[in-house]
mmCIF file of C-alpha atoms and ligand atoms in Angstrom:
data_model
loop_
_atom_site.group_PDB
_atom_site.id
_atom_site.type_symbol
_atom_site.label_atom_id
_atom_site.label_comp_id
_atom_site.label_asym_id
_atom_site.label_seq_id
_atom_site.Cartn_x
_atom_site.Cartn_y
_atom_site.Cartn_z
ATOM 1 C CA MET M 1 77.356 83.049 136.153
ATOM 2 C CA THR M 2 74.966 85.041 138.258
ATOM 3 C CA THR M 3 72.382 87.031 135.834
ATOM 4 C CA ALA M 4 70.827 90.462 137.089
ATOM 5 C CA LEU M 5 67.753 93.025 135.595
ATOM 6 C CA ILE M 6 68.529 96.788 136.009
ATOM 7 C CA THR M 7 64.776 98.399 134.731
ATOM 8 C CA GLY M 8 65.735 102.510 133.564
ATOM 9 C CA ALA M 9 69.507 101.096 133.347
ATOM 10 C CA ASN M 10 70.162 103.600 130.496
ATOM 11 C CA LYS M 11 71.205 106.165 132.742
ATOM 12 C CA GLY M 12 71.447 107.778 136.145
ATOM 13 C CA ILE M 13 72.116 105.518 139.643
ATOM 14 C CA GLY M 14 70.087 102.612 137.759
ATOM 15 C CA PHE M 15 73.774 102.442 135.203
ATOM 16 C CA GLU M 16 75.381 103.112 138.186
ATOM 17 C CA ILE M 17 74.399 99.667 139.711
ATOM 18 C CA ALA M 18 74.467 98.045 136.342
ATOM 19 C CA ARG M 19 77.726 98.894 136.087
ATOM 20 C CA ARG M 20 79.032 98.596 139.845
ATOM 21 C CA LEU M 21 77.029 94.732 139.451
ATOM 22 C CA GLY M 22 78.772 94.088 136.284
ATOM 23 C CA GLU M 23 82.255 94.535 138.264
ATOM 24 C CA ARG M 24 81.747 91.410 140.458
ATOM 25 C CA GLY M 25 81.503 89.453 137.245
ATOM 26 C CA ILE M 26 77.415 89.523 137.153
ATOM 27 C CA THR M 27 75.745 89.886 134.007
ATOM 28 C CA ALA M 28 74.182 92.814 134.416
ATOM 29 C CA ILE M 29 70.963 92.963 131.594
ATOM 30 C CA VAL M 30 70.061 97.083 130.952
ATOM 31 C CA GLY M 31 66.725 97.422 130.838
ATOM 32 C CA ALA M 32 65.814 100.124 128.642
ATOM 33 C CA ARG M 33 62.882 101.362 127.190
ATOM 34 C CA ASP M 34 64.123 103.244 124.203
ATOM 35 C CA GLU M 35 66.119 101.242 122.413
ATOM 36 C CA GLU M 36 68.693 103.639 121.340
ATOM 37 C CA ARG M 37 69.169 105.093 124.260
ATOM 38 C CA GLY M 38 69.665 101.270 125.824
ATOM 39 C CA ARG M 39 71.791 100.398 123.929
ATOM 40 C CA ALA M 40 74.421 102.325 123.651
ATOM 41 C CA ALA M 41 74.519 102.441 127.641
ATOM 42 C CA ALA M 42 74.775 98.244 127.369
ATOM 43 C CA GLU M 43 77.782 99.074 124.704
ATOM 44 C CA ARG M 44 79.642 101.440 126.737
ATOM 45 C CA LEU M 45 79.300 99.054 129.845
ATOM 46 C CA GLY M 46 79.664 95.908 127.969
ATOM 47 C CA GLN M 47 76.545 94.055 129.157
ATOM 48 C CA PRO M 48 73.507 92.840 127.328
ATOM 49 C CA TYR M 49 70.298 95.086 126.612
ATOM 50 C CA VAL M 50 67.057 94.025 126.391
ATOM 51 C CA ARG M 51 63.786 96.779 126.150
ATOM 52 C CA LEU M 52 62.000 97.007 128.499
ATOM 53 C CA ASP M 53 59.017 100.028 129.002
ATOM 54 C CA VAL M 54 57.365 98.802 132.603
ATOM 55 C CA THR M 55 54.256 100.161 131.403
ATOM 56 C CA ASP M 56 53.880 97.681 129.138
ATOM 57 C CA PRO M 57 52.632 94.297 130.331
ATOM 58 C CA GLY M 58 53.772 92.678 126.517
ATOM 59 C CA SER M 59 56.857 94.339 126.926
ATOM 60 C CA ALA M 60 57.406 93.138 129.847
ATOM 61 C CA GLN M 61 56.603 89.296 129.091
ATOM 62 C CA ASP M 62 58.736 89.602 125.925
ATOM 63 C CA ALA M 63 61.576 90.939 127.674
ATOM 64 C CA ALA M 64 61.109 87.515 130.501
ATOM 65 C CA LYS M 65 61.444 85.323 127.249
ATOM 66 C CA TRP M 66 64.254 87.202 125.958
ATOM 67 C CA ILE M 67 66.160 86.686 129.075
ATOM 68 C CA GLU M 68 65.026 83.063 129.725
ATOM 69 C CA GLN M 69 66.257 81.996 126.186
ATOM 70 C CA ALA M 70 69.885 84.423 125.489
ATOM 71 C CA HIS M 71 70.350 83.415 129.637
ATOM 72 C CA GLY M 72 68.907 80.940 130.805
ATOM 73 C CA GLY M 73 67.242 82.539 133.965
ATOM 74 C CA LEU M 74 67.771 85.570 136.303
ATOM 75 C CA ASP M 75 68.477 85.402 139.817
ATOM 76 C CA ILE M 76 68.670 89.572 140.686
ATOM 77 C CA LEU M 77 66.024 92.051 139.697
ATOM 78 C CA VAL M 78 66.049 95.862 140.507
ATOM 79 C CA ASN M 79 62.970 98.242 139.956
ATOM 80 C CA ASN M 80 64.883 101.082 139.819
ATOM 81 C CA ALA M 81 62.942 102.907 136.493
ATOM 82 C CA GLY M 82 60.856 106.212 138.327
ATOM 83 C CA ILE M 83 59.590 108.718 137.379
ATOM 84 C CA THR M 84 58.221 112.280 139.248
ATOM 85 C CA VAL M 85 56.223 114.979 137.272
ATOM 86 C CA TRP M 86 56.991 118.914 137.569
ATOM 87 C CA GLN M 87 54.789 120.863 137.853
ATOM 88 C CA ASP M 88 54.888 124.896 139.043
ATOM 89 C CA ASP M 89 52.462 124.467 141.725
ATOM 90 C CA ASP M 90 53.676 120.986 143.628
ATOM 91 C CA ARG M 91 51.122 121.675 146.361
ATOM 92 C CA PRO M 92 48.419 118.522 147.050
ATOM 93 C CA SER M 93 45.774 120.588 146.388
ATOM 94 C CA ALA M 94 46.887 121.411 142.882
ATOM 95 C CA THR M 95 47.995 118.126 142.240
ATOM 96 C CA SER M 96 45.287 116.435 139.773
ATOM 97 C CA ALA M 97 44.371 112.384 140.388
ATOM 98 C CA ASP M 98 46.322 112.637 136.262
ATOM 99 C CA VAL M 99 49.998 113.690 137.754
ATOM 100 C CA LEU M 100 49.045 110.949 139.829
ATOM 101 C CA ARG M 101 48.478 108.393 137.720
ATOM 102 C CA GLN M 102 51.540 109.587 135.232
ATOM 103 C CA VAL M 103 53.579 108.700 138.221
ATOM 104 C CA TYR M 104 52.073 105.259 139.706
ATOM 105 C CA GLU M 105 52.246 104.517 135.788
ATOM 106 C CA VAL M 106 56.301 103.490 136.077
ATOM 107 C CA ASN M 107 56.701 104.272 139.935
ATOM 108 C CA VAL M 108 53.879 101.567 141.082
ATOM 109 C CA PHE M 109 52.691 98.910 138.747
ATOM 110 C CA GLY M 110 55.870 99.301 136.700
ATOM 111 C CA VAL M 111 57.367 97.331 139.312
ATOM 112 C CA VAL M 112 54.355 95.297 139.384
ATOM 113 C CA THR M 113 54.243 95.009 135.835
ATOM 114 C CA VAL M 114 57.229 93.613 135.730
ATOM 115 C CA THR M 115 58.262 91.506 139.133
ATOM 116 C CA ASN M 116 54.778 89.657 138.124
ATOM 117 C CA ALA M 117 56.475 88.481 134.556
ATOM 118 C CA MET M 118 60.340 87.341 135.801
ATOM 119 C CA LEU M 119 58.940 86.221 139.069
ATOM 120 C CA PRO M 120 58.760 82.838 137.647
ATOM 121 C CA LEU M 121 62.563 83.416 136.321
ATOM 122 C CA LEU M 122 63.653 84.290 139.911
ATOM 123 C CA ARG M 123 61.828 81.486 141.849
ATOM 124 C CA ARG M 124 63.950 78.989 139.840
ATOM 125 C CA SER M 125 67.319 81.008 141.190
ATOM 126 C CA PRO M 126 69.017 79.992 143.940
ATOM 127 C CA ALA M 127 69.220 83.248 145.474
ATOM 128 C CA GLY M 128 66.417 85.412 144.034
ATOM 129 C CA ARG M 129 67.035 88.886 145.028
ATOM 130 C CA ILE M 130 64.893 92.009 144.259
ATOM 131 C CA VAL M 131 65.180 95.288 144.743
ATOM 132 C CA ASN M 132 62.618 98.213 144.785
ATOM 133 C CA MET M 133 64.103 102.061 144.501
ATOM 134 C CA SER M 134 62.327 103.414 146.984
ATOM 135 C CA SER M 135 63.024 106.886 147.878
ATOM 136 C CA GLU M 136 63.439 108.422 151.623
ATOM 137 C CA LEU M 137 60.666 110.404 150.423
ATOM 138 C CA GLY M 138 58.266 107.500 150.743
ATOM 139 C CA SER M 139 58.777 107.310 154.492
ATOM 140 C CA ILE M 140 55.468 108.077 156.048
ATOM 141 C CA ALA M 141 57.006 108.740 159.758
ATOM 142 C CA MET M 142 59.350 110.929 158.398
ATOM 143 C CA ALA M 143 57.322 113.096 156.185
ATOM 144 C CA ILE M 144 54.488 113.884 158.697
ATOM 145 C CA ASP M 145 57.758 114.720 161.281
ATOM 146 C CA PRO M 146 58.343 118.535 161.707
ATOM 147 C CA GLU M 147 61.777 118.038 162.483
ATOM 148 C CA SER M 148 62.565 115.564 159.818
ATOM 149 C CA PRO M 149 64.341 117.829 156.797
ATOM 150 C CA PHE M 150 61.971 115.860 154.537
ATOM 151 C CA TRP M 151 59.397 117.782 156.468
ATOM 152 C CA PRO M 152 58.690 120.400 153.550
ATOM 153 C CA PHE M 153 58.942 117.763 150.441
ATOM 154 C CA ASN M 154 55.281 117.604 150.523
ATOM 155 C CA LEU M 155 55.577 116.249 146.966
ATOM 156 C CA MET M 156 52.316 114.066 146.560
ATOM 157 C CA ALA M 157 52.152 112.063 143.672
ATOM 158 C CA TYR M 158 55.787 111.032 144.052
ATOM 159 C CA ASN M 159 55.988 110.841 147.806
ATOM 160 C CA SER M 160 53.224 108.407 147.693
ATOM 161 C CA SER M 161 53.829 106.206 145.097
ATOM 162 C CA LYS M 162 56.940 105.478 146.975
ATOM 163 C CA ALA M 163 55.344 104.666 149.920
ATOM 164 C CA ALA M 164 52.886 102.443 148.070
ATOM 165 C CA LEU M 165 56.098 100.914 147.019
ATOM 166 C CA ASN M 166 57.264 100.167 150.425
ATOM 167 C CA MET M 167 54.068 98.491 151.376
ATOM 168 C CA ILE M 168 54.043 96.386 147.510
ATOM 169 C CA THR M 169 58.036 95.982 148.540
ATOM 170 C CA VAL M 170 56.350 94.020 152.145
ATOM 171 C CA SER M 171 53.917 92.347 150.498
ATOM 172 C CA TYR M 172 56.156 90.659 148.174
ATOM 173 C CA ALA M 173 58.793 89.922 150.899
ATOM 174 C CA LYS M 174 55.599 88.321 152.783
ATOM 175 C CA GLU M 175 54.294 86.249 150.389
ATOM 176 C CA LEU M 176 58.341 84.544 149.453
ATOM 177 C CA TRP M 177 59.020 84.294 152.964
ATOM 178 C CA ASP M 178 59.363 80.496 152.695
ATOM 179 C CA THR M 179 61.556 80.585 149.420
ATOM 180 C CA PRO M 180 65.041 81.901 148.860
ATOM 181 C CA ILE M 181 63.742 85.378 147.531
ATOM 182 C CA LYS M 182 64.597 88.368 149.225
ATOM 183 C CA VAL M 183 62.370 91.616 148.257
ATOM 184 C CA ASN M 184 63.859 95.131 150.021
ATOM 185 C CA ALA M 185 63.546 98.319 149.477
ATOM 186 C CA ALA M 186 66.608 100.649 148.742
ATOM 187 C CA ASN M 187 66.831 104.985 149.611
ATOM 188 C CA PRO M 188 69.814 105.964 147.506
ATOM 189 C CA GLY M 189 69.728 108.973 149.053
ATOM 190 C CA TYR M 190 69.309 112.964 147.505
ATOM 191 C CA CYS M 191 71.801 111.951 144.486
ATOM 192 C CA ALA M 192 72.346 114.195 141.123
ATOM 193 C CA THR M 193 70.422 112.438 138.385
ATOM 194 C CA ASP M 194 67.643 113.993 135.392
ATOM 195 C CA LEU M 195 65.363 113.162 138.165
ATOM 196 C CA ASN M 196 66.177 116.150 139.972
ATOM 197 C CA GLY M 197 67.807 118.286 137.141
ATOM 198 C CA HIS M 198 71.356 117.443 139.217
ATOM 199 C CA THR M 199 70.426 119.369 141.931
ATOM 200 C CA GLY M 200 71.167 116.011 144.593
ATOM 201 C CA HIS M 201 74.122 116.077 147.226
ATOM 202 C CA ARG M 202 75.388 112.717 146.004
ATOM 203 C CA THR M 203 75.929 110.909 142.434
ATOM 204 C CA ALA M 204 74.920 108.433 141.239
ATOM 205 C CA GLU M 205 77.380 105.814 142.047
ATOM 206 C CA GLN M 206 76.933 106.624 145.579
ATOM 207 C CA GLY M 207 73.031 105.995 145.581
ATOM 208 C CA ALA M 208 73.830 102.876 143.396
ATOM 209 C CA GLU M 209 75.491 101.709 146.768
ATOM 210 C CA ILE M 210 72.653 99.862 148.946
ATOM 211 C CA ALA M 211 70.957 98.987 145.690
ATOM 212 C CA VAL M 212 74.304 96.606 145.149
ATOM 213 C CA ARG M 213 74.229 95.461 148.484
ATOM 214 C CA LEU M 214 70.897 94.409 148.449
ATOM 215 C CA ALA M 215 71.085 93.217 145.230
ATOM 216 C CA THR M 216 73.947 90.406 146.316
ATOM 217 C CA LEU M 217 73.174 90.018 149.734
ATOM 218 C CA ASP M 218 73.929 86.667 151.335
ATOM 219 C CA GLY M 219 71.701 84.039 152.473
ATOM 220 C CA GLU M 220 71.365 85.986 156.671
ATOM 221 C CA GLY M 221 70.094 88.900 155.171
ATOM 222 C CA PRO M 222 66.804 90.615 155.719
ATOM 223 C CA SER M 223 63.878 90.897 153.602
ATOM 224 C CA GLY M 224 60.789 93.344 153.482
ATOM 225 C CA ALA M 225 63.365 95.430 154.348
ATOM 226 C CA TYR M 226 63.368 99.132 153.676
ATOM 227 C CA LEU M 227 67.394 100.533 153.943
ATOM 228 C CA GLN M 228 69.963 103.710 152.887
ATOM 229 C CA ASP M 229 73.877 103.238 153.524
ATOM 230 C CA GLU M 230 73.749 103.959 156.880
ATOM 231 C CA GLY M 231 70.811 100.906 157.776
ATOM 232 C CA THR M 232 67.096 100.923 158.501
ATOM 233 C CA LEU M 233 64.802 103.526 157.396
ATOM 234 C CA PRO M 234 61.954 104.676 159.466
ATOM 235 C CA TRP M 235 58.570 103.681 157.622
HETATM 236 N N1 NAP R 1 67.995 110.937 141.993
HETATM 237 C C1 NAP R 1 67.370 110.845 143.104
HETATM 238 O O1 NAP R 1 68.464 111.854 144.677
HETATM 239 C C2 NAP R 1 66.939 109.577 143.796
HETATM 240 C C3 NAP R 1 66.641 109.886 145.511
HETATM 241 C C4 NAP R 1 65.447 108.547 145.642
HETATM 242 C C5 NAP R 1 65.281 107.583 144.945
HETATM 243 N N2 NAP R 1 65.609 107.463 143.355
HETATM 244 C C6 NAP R 1 64.819 106.778 142.757
HETATM 245 O O2 NAP R 1 65.838 106.356 141.932
HETATM 246 C C7 NAP R 1 65.815 105.990 140.434
HETATM 247 C C8 NAP R 1 66.591 106.256 139.713
HETATM 248 O O3 NAP R 1 66.191 107.350 139.265
HETATM 249 P P1 NAP R 1 67.194 108.727 139.200
HETATM 250 O O4 NAP R 1 67.673 109.589 139.774
HETATM 251 O O5 NAP R 1 68.286 107.569 138.235
HETATM 252 O O6 NAP R 1 66.725 108.613 137.724
HETATM 253 P P2 NAP R 1 66.910 108.881 136.350
HETATM 254 O O7 NAP R 1 68.150 109.133 136.172
HETATM 255 O O8 NAP R 1 65.437 110.036 135.554
HETATM 256 O O9 NAP R 1 66.764 108.052 135.664
HETATM 257 C C9 NAP R 1 65.366 106.703 135.444
HETATM 258 C C10 NAP R 1 65.490 106.403 134.775
HETATM 259 O O10 NAP R 1 63.831 105.395 134.599
HETATM 260 C C11 NAP R 1 63.641 105.564 133.433
HETATM 261 N N3 NAP R 1 62.042 105.528 133.014
HETATM 262 C C12 NAP R 1 61.145 105.600 133.226
HETATM 263 N N4 NAP R 1 60.192 105.359 132.880
HETATM 264 C C13 NAP R 1 60.469 104.363 131.798
HETATM 265 C C14 NAP R 1 59.448 103.539 131.323
HETATM 266 N N5 NAP R 1 58.343 103.589 131.272
HETATM 267 N N6 NAP R 1 59.773 102.029 131.688
HETATM 268 C C15 NAP R 1 61.533 101.404 131.220
HETATM 269 N N7 NAP R 1 62.485 102.684 132.053
HETATM 270 C C16 NAP R 1 61.800 103.451 132.468
HETATM 271 C C17 NAP R 1 64.191 106.439 132.794
HETATM 272 O O11 NAP R 1 63.909 105.789 130.808
HETATM 273 P P3 NAP R 1 64.326 107.160 129.882
HETATM 274 O O12 NAP R 1 66.092 107.727 129.449
HETATM 275 O O13 NAP R 1 63.809 106.600 128.565
HETATM 276 O O14 NAP R 1 63.482 108.236 130.759
HETATM 277 C C18 NAP R 1 66.153 106.518 133.028
HETATM 278 O O15 NAP R 1 66.629 105.551 132.459
HETATM 279 C C19 NAP R 1 64.053 106.143 140.399
HETATM 280 O O16 NAP R 1 63.386 104.784 140.797
HETATM 281 C C20 NAP R 1 63.755 106.960 141.612
HETATM 282 O O17 NAP R 1 62.348 107.884 142.075
HETATM 283 C C21 NAP R 1 66.064 108.637 142.918
#
């Protein structure tokens, strides 16, 4: 039985990733920081719940212990939990280091905390997969291209957190290059979720597609890649 952990799976794209992995017969453990919201989502999906606040190393270690005891191991980790901090004035010159710290706690440090806690389990899997939910806004190549549709979205905290996550993806992929574990970054596209006040033009289900694909890659699939439905993105 293949077992997956999806962080921030109580709603949005994470919920849809858990649902879609579950449809493939994978045990899709719903990770969520709030027990009530997490249990409610897990119940709707008919999947297990584990409490997991990605900013809390103790919570990540407890989740890893529980997964090992209850499920015997872990094959897939989807680092999906992510936040943005809304600012009335979001120019870089009006963005404090504290705003960056808040966003990085979840989008960057949280991914490292959870990944390091789960890696001992993933290393024992015959086909470990790590998917980091990045964003097209994390592409430095597109951010600096005046012709790119992302040129106007100069959200320093969020965008730089996803650019950092992209390098973190590559860093883990390189350490794990000679193992069966594949580590990739996924861009879900602009999806209508709470993250953006439901302004996105894609559904959360559509956003889940690329993460599901990368979570279930066969042995020939890439590692250290930055992908969306249509293919590779420029870093
Ligand atoms: N929506 C888009 O257009 C879009 C585009 C590109 C990338 N993404 C990325 O896709 C991922 C999912 O976003 P979404 O749009 O589905 O957002 P969402 O609906 O706001 O869901 C975010 C999830 O992250 C969880 N979370 C936040 N802080 C957490 C923490 N400290 N510990 C554990 N979970 C935490 C939230 O839990 P609570 O309910 O407890 O807050 C929620 O379950 C994010 O990484 C986001 O950056 C989204």
